[in-house]
Structure formats: structure tokens, C-alpha cells
CSV table of C-alpha atoms in Angstrom, one decimal:
chain,number,residue,atom,x,y,z
A,1,MET,CA,-4.4,-65.6,19.9
A,2,LYS,CA,-7.5,-66.4,18.0
A,3,TYR,CA,-8.3,-64.8,14.6
A,4,ARG,CA,-11.5,-64.1,12.6
A,5,ASP,CA,-12.5,-62.9,9.2
A,6,LEU,CA,-13.1,-59.2,9.3
A,7,GLY,CA,-16.5,-59.3,7.5
A,8,ARG,CA,-16.1,-59.4,3.8
A,9,THR,CA,-12.8,-57.5,3.7
A,10,GLY,CA,-10.7,-60.7,3.2
A,11,LEU,CA,-8.6,-59.7,6.3
A,12,LYS,CA,-7.9,-62.0,9.2
A,13,VAL,CA,-7.8,-60.1,12.5
A,14,SER,CA,-7.1,-60.9,16.1
A,15,ARG,CA,-10.2,-61.2,18.4
A,16,LEU,CA,-8.4,-58.7,20.7
A,17,GLY,CA,-7.5,-55.3,19.2
A,18,LEU,CA,-5.4,-52.5,20.7
A,19,GLY,CA,-6.9,-49.1,20.9
A,20,THR,CA,-4.4,-46.3,21.3
A,21,MET,CA,-6.6,-43.7,23.1
A,22,ARG,CA,-5.6,-44.9,26.6
A,23,LEU,CA,-1.8,-45.4,26.1
A,24,PRO,CA,0.2,-44.0,28.9
A,25,MET,CA,0.3,-40.2,29.4
A,26,ALA,CA,1.5,-37.9,32.1
A,27,ASP,CA,1.2,-34.1,32.4
A,28,GLY,CA,-0.5,-34.1,29.0
A,29,ARG,CA,2.3,-35.8,27.3
A,30,VAL,CA,2.6,-39.3,25.8
A,31,GLN,CA,5.0,-41.5,27.8
A,32,VAL,CA,6.7,-42.7,24.6
A,33,GLU,CA,8.8,-45.6,26.0
A,34,GLU,CA,5.9,-47.0,28.1
A,35,ALA,CA,3.5,-46.6,25.2
A,36,GLU,CA,5.8,-48.3,22.7
A,37,ALA,CA,6.3,-51.2,25.1
A,38,VAL,CA,2.6,-51.8,25.3
A,39,VAL,CA,2.3,-51.8,21.5
A,40,ARG,CA,5.4,-54.1,21.1
A,41,ARG,CA,4.1,-56.6,23.7
A,42,ALA,CA,0.7,-56.7,21.9
A,43,LEU,CA,2.5,-57.5,18.6
A,44,GLU,CA,4.6,-60.2,20.2
A,45,LEU,CA,1.4,-61.9,21.6
A,46,GLY,CA,-0.4,-61.9,18.3
A,47,VAL,CA,-2.5,-58.8,18.3
A,48,ASN,CA,-2.7,-57.6,14.8
A,49,TYR,CA,-5.6,-55.0,14.8
A,50,PHE,CA,-4.5,-51.5,16.0
A,51,ASP,CA,-6.8,-48.5,16.2
A,52,ALA,CA,-6.0,-44.8,16.2
A,53,ALA,CA,-7.7,-41.5,15.4
A,54,VAL,CA,-6.6,-38.0,14.3
A,55,PHE,CA,-6.9,-36.5,17.8
A,56,TYR,CA,-6.1,-39.4,20.2
A,57,LEU,CA,-3.2,-38.8,22.6
A,58,LYS,CA,-3.4,-35.1,21.8
A,59,ASP,CA,-2.9,-35.8,18.1
A,60,GLU,CA,0.0,-38.2,18.6
A,61,SER,CA,-1.6,-41.7,18.3
A,62,GLU,CA,-1.1,-42.1,14.6
A,63,SER,CA,2.6,-41.0,14.6
A,64,LEU,CA,3.3,-43.3,17.6
A,65,LEU,CA,1.6,-46.2,15.9
A,66,GLY,CA,3.4,-45.6,12.6
A,67,ARG,CA,6.8,-45.7,14.4
A,68,CYS,CA,5.9,-48.8,16.4
A,69,LEU,CA,4.7,-50.8,13.4
A,70,LYS,CA,7.4,-49.8,11.0
A,71,GLY,CA,9.6,-52.8,10.2
A,72,TRP,CA,7.3,-55.4,11.9
A,73,LYS,CA,7.5,-58.4,9.6
A,74,LYS,CA,4.1,-60.0,10.2
A,75,PRO,CA,0.9,-58.6,8.7
A,76,VAL,CA,-0.9,-56.0,10.8
A,77,VAL,CA,-4.2,-54.2,10.2
A,78,ILE,CA,-4.2,-50.4,10.9
A,79,SER,CA,-7.4,-48.6,11.6
A,80,THR,CA,-7.8,-44.9,12.0
A,81,LYS,CA,-10.6,-42.4,11.9
A,82,ASN,CA,-11.5,-39.1,10.3
A,83,HIS,CA,-13.8,-36.9,12.5
A,84,TYR,CA,-14.7,-34.3,9.9
A,85,GLN,CA,-18.5,-34.3,9.2
A,86,GLY,CA,-19.0,-30.9,7.5
A,87,ASP,CA,-19.7,-30.2,3.9
A,88,SER,CA,-16.2,-29.6,2.6
A,89,GLY,CA,-14.6,-32.4,0.6
A,90,PRO,CA,-11.1,-30.7,0.7
A,91,ASP,CA,-11.2,-30.4,4.5
A,92,TRP,CA,-12.1,-34.1,4.8
A,93,ARG,CA,-9.2,-35.0,2.4
A,94,ARG,CA,-6.7,-33.0,4.4
A,95,ASN,CA,-7.4,-35.2,7.4
A,96,LEU,CA,-6.9,-38.3,5.3
A,97,ASP,CA,-3.6,-37.0,3.9
A,98,GLN,CA,-2.4,-36.1,7.3
A,99,SER,CA,-3.2,-39.6,8.6
A,100,LEU,CA,-1.2,-41.2,5.8
A,101,ARG,CA,1.8,-39.0,6.6
A,102,ARG,CA,1.6,-39.7,10.3
A,103,LEU,CA,1.2,-43.5,9.9
A,104,GLU,CA,3.9,-43.5,7.2
A,105,VAL,CA,1.8,-45.8,5.0
A,106,PRO,CA,0.8,-45.6,1.3
A,107,ALA,CA,-2.8,-46.7,2.2
A,108,ILE,CA,-4.9,-47.2,5.3
A,109,ASP,CA,-6.3,-50.7,5.9
A,110,CYS,CA,-9.5,-49.7,7.7
A,111,TYR,CA,-10.6,-46.1,7.6
A,112,HIS,CA,-13.6,-44.9,9.6
A,113,ILE,CA,-15.7,-41.8,9.7
A,114,HIS,CA,-15.3,-41.0,13.4
A,115,ALA,CA,-18.5,-40.9,15.5
A,116,LEU,CA,-20.7,-40.6,12.4
A,117,SER,CA,-24.3,-39.6,13.0
A,118,TYR,CA,-27.1,-40.5,10.6
A,119,GLU,CA,-28.0,-36.8,10.4
A,120,ALA,CA,-24.5,-35.9,9.1
A,121,PHE,CA,-24.5,-38.8,6.7
A,122,ARG,CA,-27.8,-37.7,5.1
A,123,GLY,CA,-26.9,-34.0,5.3
A,124,PRO,CA,-23.7,-32.1,5.0
A,125,MET,CA,-21.4,-35.1,4.2
A,126,SER,CA,-23.5,-36.0,1.1
A,127,VAL,CA,-23.7,-32.6,-0.6
A,128,PRO,CA,-22.1,-32.4,-4.2
A,129,GLY,CA,-18.4,-31.8,-3.8
A,130,GLY,CA,-18.5,-32.7,-0.2
A,131,PRO,CA,-16.8,-35.5,1.8
A,132,TRP,CA,-18.7,-38.4,0.2
A,133,ASP,CA,-17.4,-37.5,-3.2
A,134,GLU,CA,-13.9,-37.2,-1.7
A,135,ILE,CA,-14.3,-40.6,0.0
A,136,ARG,CA,-15.2,-42.3,-3.3
A,137,ARG,CA,-12.2,-40.6,-5.0
A,138,ALA,CA,-9.8,-41.7,-2.3
A,139,ARG,CA,-11.0,-45.3,-2.5
A,140,LYS,CA,-10.6,-45.3,-6.3
A,141,GLU,CA,-7.0,-44.0,-5.8
A,142,GLY,CA,-6.3,-46.9,-3.5
A,143,LEU,CA,-5.7,-44.8,-0.4
A,144,ILE,CA,-8.4,-46.5,1.6
A,145,ARG,CA,-8.5,-50.3,1.4
A,146,HIS,CA,-11.6,-50.8,3.6
A,147,PHE,CA,-14.1,-48.2,4.7
A,148,GLY,CA,-16.3,-48.1,7.8
A,149,PHE,CA,-17.8,-45.9,10.5
A,150,SER,CA,-17.7,-45.6,14.3
A,151,CYS,CA,-20.9,-44.5,15.9
A,152,HIS,CA,-22.5,-43.4,19.1
A,153,ASP,CA,-25.9,-42.7,17.5
A,154,THR,CA,-29.1,-44.5,18.5
A,155,PRO,CA,-29.4,-48.2,17.6
A,156,ALA,CA,-32.1,-47.4,15.1
A,157,ASN,CA,-29.9,-44.9,13.3
A,158,MET,CA,-27.0,-47.2,13.3
A,159,GLU,CA,-29.1,-49.9,11.7
A,160,GLU,CA,-30.0,-47.3,9.0
A,161,LEU,CA,-26.3,-46.6,8.3
A,162,VAL,CA,-25.6,-50.3,8.1
A,163,LYS,CA,-28.4,-50.8,5.6
A,164,THR,CA,-27.0,-48.1,3.2
A,165,GLY,CA,-24.5,-50.7,1.9
A,166,GLU,CA,-21.8,-48.1,1.9
A,167,PHE,CA,-19.6,-49.6,4.6
A,168,GLU,CA,-17.5,-52.7,5.2
A,169,LEU,CA,-16.9,-52.1,8.9
A,170,VAL,CA,-18.7,-50.7,12.0
A,171,THR,CA,-17.1,-49.8,15.3
A,172,LEU,CA,-19.6,-49.4,18.1
A,173,GLN,CA,-20.1,-49.6,21.8
A,174,TYR,CA,-21.2,-52.9,23.5
A,175,ASN,CA,-20.6,-54.2,27.0
A,176,LEU,CA,-22.2,-55.5,30.2
A,177,LEU,CA,-23.5,-52.0,31.0
A,178,PHE,CA,-24.6,-51.2,27.5
A,179,PRO,CA,-25.9,-54.3,25.6
A,180,GLN,CA,-28.5,-52.3,23.7
A,181,ASN,CA,-26.5,-52.5,20.4
A,182,ALA,CA,-26.7,-56.3,20.2
A,183,PRO,CA,-29.4,-56.1,17.4
A,184,VAL,CA,-27.1,-53.7,15.4
A,185,ILE,CA,-24.2,-56.1,15.7
A,186,LYS,CA,-26.4,-59.0,14.5
A,187,LEU,CA,-27.6,-57.0,11.5
A,188,ALA,CA,-24.1,-55.8,10.6
A,189,ALA,CA,-22.7,-59.3,10.7
A,190,LYS,CA,-25.6,-60.7,8.7
A,191,ARG,CA,-24.8,-58.1,6.0
A,192,GLY,CA,-21.1,-59.0,5.9
A,193,LEU,CA,-19.6,-56.1,7.9
A,194,GLY,CA,-16.7,-56.5,10.2
A,195,VAL,CA,-17.9,-55.7,13.8
A,196,ILE,CA,-15.4,-54.0,16.1
A,197,VAL,CA,-16.6,-53.4,19.7
A,198,MET,CA,-15.1,-50.3,21.5
A,199,GLY,CA,-15.3,-50.0,25.2
A,200,PRO,CA,-15.7,-53.7,26.1
A,201,VAL,CA,-14.8,-52.8,29.7
A,202,ALA,CA,-16.9,-49.6,29.5
A,203,GLY,CA,-13.9,-47.2,29.5
A,204,GLY,CA,-12.4,-49.0,32.6
A,205,ARG,CA,-15.6,-48.7,34.7
A,206,LEU,CA,-16.2,-52.4,34.7
A,207,ALA,CA,-12.6,-53.0,35.9
A,208,CYS,CA,-13.4,-51.2,39.2
A,209,PRO,CA,-14.1,-53.4,42.3
A,210,SER,CA,-17.6,-54.7,42.4
A,211,GLU,CA,-19.0,-57.7,44.1
A,212,SER,CA,-22.1,-57.6,41.9
A,213,VAL,CA,-19.9,-57.9,38.7
A,214,ALA,CA,-17.6,-60.5,40.3
A,215,ARG,CA,-20.6,-62.8,41.1
A,216,LEU,CA,-21.3,-63.0,37.3
A,217,LEU,CA,-18.3,-65.3,36.8
A,218,PRO,CA,-16.8,-66.4,40.2
A,219,ASP,CA,-13.9,-68.2,38.5
A,220,ALA,CA,-12.6,-65.1,36.7
A,221,ALA,CA,-9.3,-63.5,37.7
A,222,SER,CA,-10.8,-59.9,37.5
A,223,ASN,CA,-13.8,-58.0,36.6
A,224,ALA,CA,-12.1,-56.8,33.4
A,225,GLU,CA,-11.9,-60.5,32.4
A,226,ILE,CA,-15.6,-60.9,33.0
A,227,ALA,CA,-16.4,-57.9,30.8
A,228,LEU,CA,-14.2,-59.0,28.0
A,229,ARG,CA,-15.5,-62.6,28.0
A,230,PHE,CA,-19.1,-61.2,27.7
A,231,VAL,CA,-18.2,-59.3,24.6
A,232,LEU,CA,-16.1,-62.1,23.0
A,233,ASP,CA,-19.0,-64.6,23.6
A,234,ASN,CA,-21.1,-62.7,21.1
A,235,PRO,CA,-20.6,-64.7,17.8
A,236,ASP,CA,-21.2,-61.7,15.7
A,237,VAL,CA,-18.4,-59.6,17.2
A,238,THR,CA,-15.2,-59.7,15.2
A,239,VAL,CA,-12.8,-57.7,17.4
A,240,ALA,CA,-13.0,-56.5,21.0
A,241,LEU,CA,-11.0,-53.3,20.9
A,242,SER,CA,-9.4,-52.6,24.3
A,243,GLY,CA,-7.7,-49.3,25.2
A,244,MET,CA,-4.8,-51.0,27.1
A,245,TYR,CA,-2.3,-48.9,28.9
A,246,SER,CA,0.2,-51.4,30.4
A,247,VAL,CA,2.1,-54.5,29.4
A,248,ALA,CA,0.4,-56.4,32.3
A,249,GLN,CA,-3.0,-55.4,31.0
A,250,VAL,CA,-2.1,-56.6,27.5
A,251,GLU,CA,-1.0,-60.0,28.8
A,252,GLU,CA,-4.1,-60.4,30.9
A,253,ASN,CA,-6.4,-59.5,28.0
A,254,VAL,CA,-4.6,-61.8,25.6
A,255,ARG,CA,-5.0,-64.7,28.0
A,256,THR,CA,-8.7,-63.9,28.1
A,257,ALA,CA,-9.1,-63.6,24.3
A,258,GLY,CA,-7.2,-66.9,23.9
A,259,ARG,CA,-9.6,-69.0,25.8
A,260,GLY,CA,-11.2,-72.0,24.1
A,261,GLU,CA,-14.7,-70.5,24.5
A,262,PRO,CA,-15.4,-67.2,26.4
A,263,LEU,CA,-18.4,-68.7,28.3
A,264,THR,CA,-19.7,-72.2,28.8
A,265,PRO,CA,-23.5,-72.6,28.1
A,266,GLY,CA,-24.1,-72.7,31.9
A,267,GLU,CA,-22.0,-69.5,32.5
A,268,ARG,CA,-23.9,-67.8,29.6
A,269,LYS,CA,-27.3,-68.7,31.1
A,270,GLN,CA,-26.3,-67.6,34.6
A,271,MET,CA,-24.8,-64.3,33.3
A,272,LEU,CA,-27.8,-63.4,31.2
A,273,GLU,CA,-30.2,-64.2,34.1
A,274,MET,CA,-28.3,-61.9,36.4
A,275,LEU,CA,-28.0,-59.1,33.8
A,276,ASN,CA,-31.7,-59.2,33.1
A,277,ARG,CA,-32.3,-58.8,36.8
A,278,PHE,CA,-29.9,-55.9,37.0
A,279,GLN,CA,-31.6,-54.3,34.0
A,280,ARG,CA,-35.1,-54.6,35.6
A,281,LEU,CA,-33.7,-52.9,38.7
A,282,ALA,CA,-32.0,-50.2,36.7
A,283,ASP,CA,-35.2,-49.4,34.7
A,284,LEU,CA,-36.8,-48.6,38.0
A,285,TYR,CA,-34.4,-45.7,38.3
A,286,CYS,CA,-34.2,-44.5,34.7
A,287,THR,CA,-34.6,-46.0,31.2
A,288,GLY,CA,-32.5,-43.3,29.5
A,289,CYS,CA,-35.4,-42.2,27.3
A,290,GLY,CA,-34.4,-38.5,27.5
A,291,TYR,CA,-37.9,-37.2,27.7
A,292,CYS,CA,-36.9,-35.1,30.7
A,293,LEU,CA,-34.6,-33.0,28.6
A,294,PRO,CA,-33.6,-30.3,27.9
A,295,CYS,CA,-33.0,-29.1,31.4
A,296,PRO,CA,-32.9,-25.2,31.5
A,297,HIS,CA,-29.9,-25.4,33.9
A,298,GLY,CA,-27.9,-27.9,31.8
A,299,VAL,CA,-28.2,-30.9,34.0
A,300,ALA,CA,-27.6,-34.1,32.0
A,301,ILE,CA,-30.3,-36.0,33.9
A,302,PRO,CA,-30.0,-39.4,32.3
A,303,VAL,CA,-26.2,-39.4,32.5
A,304,ASN,CA,-26.4,-38.6,36.2
A,305,PHE,CA,-28.8,-41.4,36.8
A,306,GLU,CA,-26.6,-43.7,34.7
A,307,ALA,CA,-23.8,-43.0,37.2
A,308,TYR,CA,-26.1,-43.6,40.1
A,309,ILE,CA,-27.1,-47.0,38.6
A,310,LEU,CA,-23.4,-47.9,38.2
A,311,ALA,CA,-22.9,-47.4,41.9
A,312,ASP,CA,-26.2,-48.7,43.3
A,313,ILE,CA,-27.0,-51.7,41.0
A,314,PHE,CA,-23.6,-52.8,39.7
A,315,GLY,CA,-21.6,-51.7,42.8
A,316,LEU,CA,-19.1,-49.8,40.6
A,317,GLN,CA,-18.6,-46.9,43.0
A,318,GLU,CA,-15.2,-45.7,41.7
A,319,GLY,CA,-16.4,-45.7,38.1
A,320,ALA,CA,-19.6,-43.9,39.0
A,321,GLU,CA,-17.7,-41.2,41.0
A,322,ALA,CA,-15.3,-40.7,38.1
A,323,GLN,CA,-18.3,-40.2,35.7
A,324,TYR,CA,-19.9,-37.8,38.1
A,325,ARG,CA,-16.7,-35.7,38.3
A,326,ARG,CA,-16.6,-35.4,34.6
A,327,LEU,CA,-20.1,-34.0,34.6
A,328,GLN,CA,-19.1,-31.5,37.3
A,329,GLN,CA,-16.0,-30.4,35.3
A,330,ARG,CA,-17.7,-29.9,31.9
A,331,THR,CA,-16.8,-26.7,30.1
A,332,ASP,CA,-17.9,-25.0,26.9
A,333,ASN,CA,-15.8,-24.3,23.8
A,334,GLU,CA,-14.4,-21.2,25.5
A,335,GLY,CA,-13.3,-23.2,28.5
A,336,ARG,CA,-16.0,-21.7,30.8
A,337,PRO,CA,-17.5,-24.0,33.4
A,338,THR,CA,-20.8,-25.5,32.4
A,339,PRO,CA,-21.4,-28.3,34.9
A,340,ALA,CA,-24.0,-30.9,34.0
A,341,SER,CA,-24.0,-32.7,37.3
A,342,ALA,CA,-26.9,-33.2,39.7
A,343,ASP,CA,-25.8,-30.3,42.0
A,344,ALA,CA,-26.5,-27.9,39.1
A,345,CYS,CA,-30.3,-28.6,39.6
A,346,ARG,CA,-32.2,-25.5,40.7
A,347,ASP,CA,-35.3,-27.5,41.7
A,348,CYS,CA,-37.5,-25.9,39.0
A,349,GLY,CA,-39.4,-29.2,38.5
A,350,LEU,CA,-39.9,-28.8,34.7
A,351,CYS,CA,-38.5,-32.3,34.1
A,352,GLU,CA,-40.8,-34.4,36.3
A,353,PRO,CA,-44.1,-34.1,34.3
A,354,ARG,CA,-42.2,-35.3,31.2
A,355,CYS,CA,-41.0,-38.5,32.8
A,356,PRO,CA,-43.0,-41.6,31.6
A,357,GLN,CA,-41.6,-43.5,34.6
A,358,ARG,CA,-42.9,-40.9,37.1
A,359,ILE,CA,-39.4,-40.8,38.7
A,360,PRO,CA,-39.1,-38.1,41.4
A,361,ILE,CA,-36.2,-36.6,39.5
A,362,ARG,CA,-35.3,-33.8,41.8
A,363,ALA,CA,-35.2,-36.0,44.9
A,364,ARG,CA,-33.2,-38.6,42.9
A,365,LEU,CA,-30.7,-36.0,41.7
A,366,LYS,CA,-30.1,-34.9,45.3
A,367,GLU,CA,-29.5,-38.5,46.2
A,368,THR,CA,-27.1,-38.9,43.3
A,369,HIS,CA,-25.0,-35.9,44.5
A,370,ARG,CA,-25.0,-37.2,48.0
A,371,ARG,CA,-23.8,-40.6,46.8
A,372,LEU,CA,-21.2,-39.5,44.2
A,373,GLY,CA,-20.3,-35.9,44.8
A,374,ARG,CA,-17.4,-36.4,47.2
A,375,GLY,CA,-14.7,-33.9,47.8
């Protein structure tokens, strides 16, 4: 296993980290023996960065991780996340105290605000007596050793969060399908932040069979290896955080992370040329600008087109169908169905004049449903 400095924290962390969100579950319950075996094998192979969150594995990820790591003699780095972004300092602190109890630790190595938005940072979190005051207090008390944020905001907003100087860490998305955060990664590394990449295999979508992806690196053992090597090849990425769910997957990913160099100069050049070609084709379908929204019938137009692009450009049919099913199965907070899939389109046409690409959105939505709406 290879290790890197985690920004300016003084910690040394493995290039591969284990995310607990995808540890084995069945019938809504954690498969404890299988999950513990995954964590133990990762430890044995030198993985030392482990990531949890308050609600992963139906609120069990922190407790599971605490049990697995107790008694392990070598240094490990525990990361977890607090999703509260309201204006109550005590509510934020309750989540922190709960995480400390579940992990059975006196302090948390790397503590993140979960899915922080720039709007929440500038607004409710920063009111007097709110979470930000509580964060400073907890850090002074030594309960948080290093502080960061995970984020799904726009690249521009993420850069603004990095520039605040309040954080030592950032966890963000970056992969073959979503390379747009590369400038954020570069800025964060330049400013001394540790950069943790979530979703290096795009939530498993890049592991699906695809000749288009396989052609990127013909010598690779799997598409998942190709995806992971792409992320690890970025010199500004500290940790590639993989949600591994089996011992075999841990072993494969450790082999990939332990390579001398993720990509040779020739492989890097070939991969970037093919990715640029893919992106030009994808932009003919949809650039994801969102000007078509809101849809009065709730259709998530860019997300539907993203699924279509996965199938049509990248050849990731299985992953695209899974993404489309999730859109079909969306519900509101009361559990009522609120489908956002292409088949919810009522042909009103309000979206089409807004599209700067002049995409025939209604026709393309029908094609998306024909391609992905099986069963």
C-alpha cells in the first residue's frame, strides 16, 4: 500500500480508503460478519483511512467501525460526518457526541460537515450560537482533531468554501464520468487541504460491463480498475475512497492502489483523448446546465439525460438502467410516489425554449424511457 500526507494535518493515509456506506446488507440489515470481514481484510492489507457517517448503514456504520477498529495496534484514521446544517448549535453538538459514543473514541481524527452547501455555510450554520460556534468549541476541547467538509455543490461554490480557510479536508466527487471537479481538487491541494475523492467508480456504475470503458486501458483486469487508476493518477488526490462490499473487491482495489504508477504517460494521453471525445459527444445530448428546470411535472431532465449518456456514450447499460429505476421510484418525505423519470413527462413543452443546446427534450425523454425503462 502507498501512503501520502493528508494535506497539512500531519497524518499519513493510504491512497485507498474504505467507505462504509456500501458494506453488505440484506433485508435492510447489516450483515455483520461479512461487513467485519471486509474491514479486517482492508486493515490487513494496509488501508488506514476509514469513512463513516451518522446515517450510513441505517445508522450503524459508526458502531460497526468502532467495534472493528478497537484493539487494532497500527495507526488508523477515522473519518465521519455530521449532516446537520440548521441554525441550532446544540443539535449539531448532539450528533457529534453521538458519533463519539458510537465510534468509542475520545476524539475524531477527521470530522466533516456532510454534503455542505455554500448557502448553508453562509446562512444558518454561521448565526450566533449556531453550529459554527459549536464547531469552534469542540475543536478547542480536542474532540475534533481535523475538520473538513464533503460536498455536492457546484465547483464554483466548492472553491469558495475552500477559500474560506476554515477547513483542512475536502471530500468530493471525481471520476471518469464526472471530472468537472478537477479545478477544485487542484485549488484545495494548493491551499494545503487533504483531498478525499468519493465515488471513484461512480457508485459502481463504472464497474458495469462496457466495451467503451474497457478500451480506455485494454490491459486492465476490470473496468473498476480503470476507474480507480484514473482517480489515483491525479497528483492532487490524497485518498480514493471506495465503498467496498466484499473481501475480493478489497483485494482487487488494493492491488490497483499499490501499482508503481497508476498510468504511464502514453496511457494517460490515450485516456484523455478518448475522454475528451466522449465528452464532446455527451455535450450533444445535454451539458447539464439545468436551464430546462423546473419541470412542472417533476421530471429531473438532466439526470434522465445523464442516464441516457451513460448507456449510449459509455456503454454502461446496467448502471444507466439502475439510475433510471431510482428516478422512477422517488418518493416525497411522506413516502408518496413522486417519480422524476422520463415517463412522467406530460409533453407540455415548457422546457424546450429554455434549452441553450436546442435539444428536442420531449423526443429525447421518450427515447430515454424506451432505452432504459424496462420491466
